[in-house]
Amino acid sequence: MKTNNKIPVDVILEGDCAEVMKTLPDESVDLIFADPPYNLQLGGDLHRPDNSKVDAVDNDWDQIGDFDAYDLFSCAWLEEARRVLKPNGALWTIGSYHNIFRVGAFLQDMGFWILNDVIWRKSNPMPNFKGTRFTNAHETLIWASKTKDAKPTFNYAAMKALNDGVQMRSDWTLPICAGGERLKNKDGKKAHPTQKPESLLHRVLLATSNPGDVVLDPFFGTGTTGAVAKKLGRHYIGIEADPGYATWRASASPPSTPPAKTCCRSPSPSAPCRGFPLVRSLKRDC
Ligand SMILES: C[S@@+](CC[C@H](N)C(=O)[O-])C[C@H]1O[C@@H](n2cnc3c(N)ncnc32)[C@H](O)[C@@H]1O
C-alpha cells in the first residue's frame, strides 16, 4: 500500500467514516472534501407529468432520521475530520437546504472558520415537477479552515486564469453529472444517485490544494474526488460504507477516467479494480 508520512494514500477504506477516520493520525491530511448524506426524507414517489417515476435519492444510506439523529451523525464525522486535518488544512462540505445549514452551524461551533460559501448553480437542474415550489437549481458548498488563524491554500492565480483573467466568484455554474461521465450499471441505470461532476471537484481541488497534498473524502461514493485528485497529482484517501460504488468507476472506465496504474483486491470478481486500489481495512495490504 502506498503511504505518505505513514498514512495510506490512494486507497479506499471501507466502513463508517467516523470510525475509519479514528485509524488515521492527528493532523495528517491537507484537505477534506465531504459530500455527506443530505437526509432528504422525501415523502413518497415523485412522477413527471407523463407519469414516469423520477429516479429520486431514496437509498437507505440517505435516511439518517430526524434532525437530532442527523446532528449526532454530523458531529461524529466532523469531530474526526477536524482531528485528522493539518493545522493549516481546510474542509469543504456540500449539501442542499435539507442539511447544509445544520452542518454549517456545527462547523462554526467546533471552531472551523468559514471562508466562503459557494453556490453551485446547476445549468441543467431537474424541474419542480409538481409546480409547487421554485426549481431547486443549486447546491451549497462551504469552504472552512480549521481555525480562524489558519493559512489554508488558495491558488488565486489559477482560479483567475480559469475564469478568463477575472477574479473567480463564489457562484459557479456547472452542469450536473450526465452523459458519458455518469457511471451506469449493467442495466444502463445510474450506478450512484448523487455522483458529482468532475468539473466541480476540479475547481475545488485546483483552488485549495497543491500537488502532492493528501485529500480525504469520507463519503467517497463513486470516487469523483479520487479521480480528480489523481488527474491533478494529489493523493486521495476515500472512505465509503458501500465500496461497491467505487468499483463502478473502475469497471466502467468512462472517457474522462485515466488508465489505472494500480490493480488490487476488488469486492467483486466481476468488477476488476482498475481505477482504485481498494482495502477493506488498514491492516490488509493491496
Ligand atoms: C452523497 S453520496 C457521495 C457521492 C460522491 N461525492 C460521488 O461523487 O460519487 C454519499 C455517500 O456516502 C456513503 N455513506 C453514507 N454514510 C456513510 C458513512 N457513515 N460512512 C461512510 N460512507 C457513508 C454513501 O454510501 C454514499 O455513497
XYZ file of C-alpha atoms and ligand atoms in Angstrom:
313
model
C 0.000 0.000 0.000
C 1.295 3.466 -0.898
C 1.877 5.709 2.124
C 2.563 9.370 2.669
C 4.039 10.203 6.065
C 2.832 6.793 7.249
C -0.792 7.183 6.232
C -2.261 5.041 3.468
C -2.851 7.077 0.334
C -4.581 6.491 -2.970
C -6.832 3.917 -1.343
C -10.473 3.407 -0.487
C -11.150 2.393 3.090
C -14.399 0.602 3.720
C -16.658 1.397 6.672
C -18.356 4.117 8.641
C -16.219 7.194 8.120
C -16.387 8.378 11.747
C -14.936 5.014 12.819
C -12.450 4.635 9.982
C -11.072 8.153 10.492
C -10.152 7.092 14.044
C -7.465 4.901 12.468
C -5.813 7.940 10.846
C -3.269 10.002 12.797
C -3.913 13.522 14.090
C -3.143 16.346 11.656
C -2.347 14.087 8.725
C -4.445 15.358 5.800
C -4.266 18.632 3.892
C -7.800 18.916 2.591
C -11.158 17.257 3.177
C -13.986 17.172 0.673
C -17.151 15.786 2.249
C -20.365 15.067 0.373
C -22.416 13.539 3.197
C -25.946 12.136 3.005
C -28.360 15.060 2.671
C -31.059 13.253 4.676
C -33.629 14.239 2.061
C -36.574 12.466 3.685
C -38.670 12.500 0.535
C -42.345 11.817 1.110
C -43.339 9.125 -1.402
C -42.710 8.663 -5.113
C -42.347 11.606 -7.449
C -43.715 11.484 -11.002
C -43.211 13.553 -14.126
C -46.217 14.996 -15.994
C -46.098 11.919 -18.298
C -46.479 9.789 -15.141
C -42.958 8.300 -15.377
C -41.313 7.877 -11.985
C -38.479 10.228 -11.041
C -35.311 8.410 -10.014
C -35.068 10.159 -6.637
C -32.478 9.667 -3.876
C -34.304 7.204 -1.646
C -31.360 4.992 -0.663
C -31.076 3.673 2.880
C -27.777 5.466 3.354
C -29.548 8.809 2.967
C -32.177 8.020 5.622
C -30.363 9.164 8.739
C -33.503 10.074 10.685
C -34.867 13.182 12.384
C -32.864 16.360 12.994
C -31.427 15.034 16.266
C -30.204 11.890 14.569
C -28.696 13.913 11.731
C -26.956 16.230 14.193
C -25.400 13.274 16.016
C -24.274 11.806 12.716
C -22.786 15.142 11.595
C -20.980 15.757 14.883
C -19.409 12.295 14.807
C -17.800 12.661 11.394
C -16.958 16.357 11.752
C -15.085 15.783 15.016
C -12.876 13.148 13.431
C -12.443 15.218 10.288
C -11.247 18.117 12.403
C -8.793 15.939 14.313
C -7.136 14.499 11.188
C -6.880 17.865 9.437
C -3.471 19.607 9.485
C -3.437 22.987 11.307
C -3.447 24.894 8.011
C -5.804 22.444 6.378
C -9.303 23.140 5.155
C -12.583 21.347 4.721
C -15.211 21.545 2.026
C -18.666 20.190 2.524
C -21.580 20.242 0.143
C -25.291 19.985 0.749
C -28.759 21.238 -0.015
C -31.245 23.238 2.054
C -32.139 19.972 3.789
C -28.826 19.713 5.646
C -26.286 22.412 4.849
C -27.395 24.933 7.470
C -27.164 22.342 10.247
C -23.715 21.237 9.095
C -22.605 24.867 8.787
C -23.664 25.640 12.350
C -21.683 22.670 13.659
C -18.620 23.760 11.729
C -18.723 27.120 13.449
C -19.477 25.639 16.872
C -16.457 23.348 16.535
C -14.060 26.196 15.733
C -13.809 25.895 11.965
C -13.678 29.261 10.231
C -15.941 29.642 7.223
C -14.035 31.205 4.324
C -16.726 31.132 1.668
C -19.987 29.538 0.846
C -20.090 28.690 -2.820
C -23.262 28.294 -4.786
C -23.080 25.520 -7.356
C -25.659 26.739 -9.837
C -26.775 23.774 -11.914
C -27.022 24.673 -15.576
C -29.356 21.695 -16.147
C -31.368 21.184 -12.926
C -34.276 18.807 -12.531
C -37.572 20.738 -12.841
C -40.010 21.017 -9.954
C -42.464 18.584 -11.498
C -45.349 19.412 -9.196
C -45.023 23.140 -9.836
C -45.424 23.839 -6.133
C -42.010 25.387 -5.452
C -39.142 27.105 -7.247
C -36.902 24.820 -9.303
C -34.273 23.587 -6.897
C -31.360 24.663 -9.071
C -28.361 24.884 -6.767
C -26.384 23.233 -4.013
C -24.239 24.982 -1.442
C -20.625 24.271 -0.667
C -18.933 25.540 2.479
C -15.182 26.070 2.492
C -13.760 26.385 6.006
C -10.288 26.464 7.511
C -9.530 24.518 10.656
C -9.244 27.685 12.718
C -9.641 31.419 12.252
C -5.862 31.930 12.216
C -5.031 29.087 9.840
C -3.419 29.788 6.492
C -5.210 27.473 4.076
C -4.090 27.010 0.484
C -5.818 29.240 -2.045
C -4.495 29.219 -5.595
C -5.846 32.620 -6.508
C -3.975 32.925 -9.807
C -5.092 29.501 -11.017
C -8.704 30.416 -10.335
C -8.356 33.733 -12.108
C -6.768 32.011 -15.104
C -9.663 29.551 -15.168
C -12.078 32.473 -15.221
C -10.774 34.357 -18.275
C -8.454 36.533 -16.186
C -11.193 37.758 -13.878
C -11.309 37.001 -10.145
C -13.245 33.772 -9.549
C -16.625 34.406 -7.932
C -18.434 32.310 -5.369
C -21.241 31.289 -7.726
C -20.210 28.512 -10.056
C -22.392 27.499 -12.980
C -21.633 23.895 -13.834
C -23.753 21.078 -15.254
C -24.835 18.130 -13.142
C -23.103 14.835 -13.834
C -24.594 13.445 -17.036
C -23.771 11.829 -20.373
C -20.567 9.830 -20.698
C -19.339 10.934 -17.282
C -22.321 9.380 -15.492
C -21.424 5.868 -14.358
C -24.039 3.272 -15.304
C -24.782 -0.230 -14.106
C -25.357 -3.223 -16.378
C -28.991 -2.173 -16.940
C -27.914 1.263 -18.092
C -29.220 2.869 -14.878
C -27.239 5.317 -12.746
C -24.643 3.449 -10.691
C -24.965 6.053 -7.936
C -27.780 8.549 -7.376
C -25.620 11.511 -6.385
C -22.419 11.242 -8.427
C -20.848 14.685 -8.514
C -19.419 16.152 -11.724
C -15.655 16.116 -12.079
C -15.770 19.797 -13.054
C -16.906 20.676 -9.524
C -14.129 18.695 -7.856
C -11.603 20.010 -10.344
C -12.323 23.556 -9.243
C -12.297 22.678 -5.554
C -9.028 20.755 -5.673
C -7.252 23.121 -8.044
C -8.190 26.108 -5.876
C -7.442 24.755 -2.435
C -4.787 22.048 -2.658
C -1.321 21.609 -4.120
C 0.296 18.725 -6.000
C 1.320 16.022 -3.528
C -1.295 17.030 -0.940
C -3.435 14.379 0.716
C -7.161 14.882 0.104
C -9.583 12.927 2.264
C -13.139 12.202 1.122
C -15.113 10.497 3.918
C -18.184 9.884 1.726
C -16.397 8.680 -1.394
C -19.358 7.296 -3.369
C -18.184 6.637 -6.920
C -14.875 8.319 -6.123
C -15.165 11.542 -8.085
C -12.741 13.143 -5.640
C -10.207 10.351 -6.156
C -10.443 10.509 -9.934
C -9.845 14.264 -9.998
C -7.118 14.066 -7.338
C -5.242 11.567 -9.495
C -5.511 13.787 -12.545
C -4.220 16.788 -10.611
C -1.336 14.953 -8.913
C -2.859 14.964 -5.426
C -3.159 11.892 -3.207
C -6.559 10.767 -2.007
C -7.999 8.736 0.821
C -11.572 7.661 0.176
C -13.847 6.246 2.851
C -17.096 4.632 1.793
C -19.602 2.499 3.669
C -20.533 0.735 0.406
C -17.279 0.287 -1.528
C -19.177 -1.391 -4.370
C -19.954 2.128 -5.596
C -16.351 2.896 -6.395
C -15.935 -0.240 -8.452
C -18.367 1.183 -10.995
C -15.905 3.861 -11.892
C -13.146 1.274 -12.054
C -15.075 -1.122 -14.243
C -16.870 1.443 -16.391
C -13.776 3.494 -17.197
C -15.671 6.415 -18.727
C -13.788 8.555 -21.220
C -12.823 11.046 -18.521
C -11.113 8.429 -16.347
C -7.394 7.963 -16.997
C -5.973 4.438 -17.369
C -5.271 2.908 -13.991
C -1.800 2.182 -12.799
C -2.761 0.098 -9.796
C -4.672 -3.128 -9.585
C -5.524 -4.953 -6.422
C -8.263 -6.555 -4.394
C -11.798 -5.898 -5.578
C -15.016 -6.700 -3.703
C -16.481 -8.404 -6.737
C -14.656 -10.618 -9.206
C -16.805 -9.199 -11.998
C -15.709 -5.661 -11.191
C -11.933 -5.551 -11.608
C -10.417 -2.730 -9.605
C -8.721 -0.994 -12.476
C -9.081 2.544 -11.240
C -8.706 2.427 -7.483
C -6.886 0.205 -5.059
C -9.446 -0.869 -2.501
C -8.661 -2.034 1.005
C -11.208 -3.415 3.385
C -9.238 -2.401 6.430
C -5.987 -0.666 7.118
C -4.402 -3.994 8.026
C -4.922 -5.669 4.647
C -2.363 -4.599 2.111
C -3.135 -4.353 -1.574
C -23.778 11.996 -1.368
S -23.006 10.466 -1.661
C -21.356 10.901 -2.221
C -21.226 10.869 -3.719
C -19.824 11.159 -4.222
N -19.427 12.522 -3.939
C -19.687 10.885 -5.716
O -19.349 11.803 -6.491
O -19.957 9.758 -6.129
C -22.717 9.920 -0.024
C -22.008 8.575 0.064
O -21.694 8.357 1.440
C -21.828 6.986 1.733
N -22.053 6.921 3.187
C -23.192 7.153 3.868
N -22.984 7.096 5.192
C -21.661 6.830 5.346
C -20.820 6.672 6.482
N -21.308 6.768 7.716
N -19.513 6.426 6.288
C -19.012 6.314 5.031
N -19.755 6.455 3.916
C -21.065 6.717 4.073
C -22.987 6.505 0.879
O -22.900 5.121 0.613
C -22.822 7.365 -0.380
O -22.123 6.670 -1.385
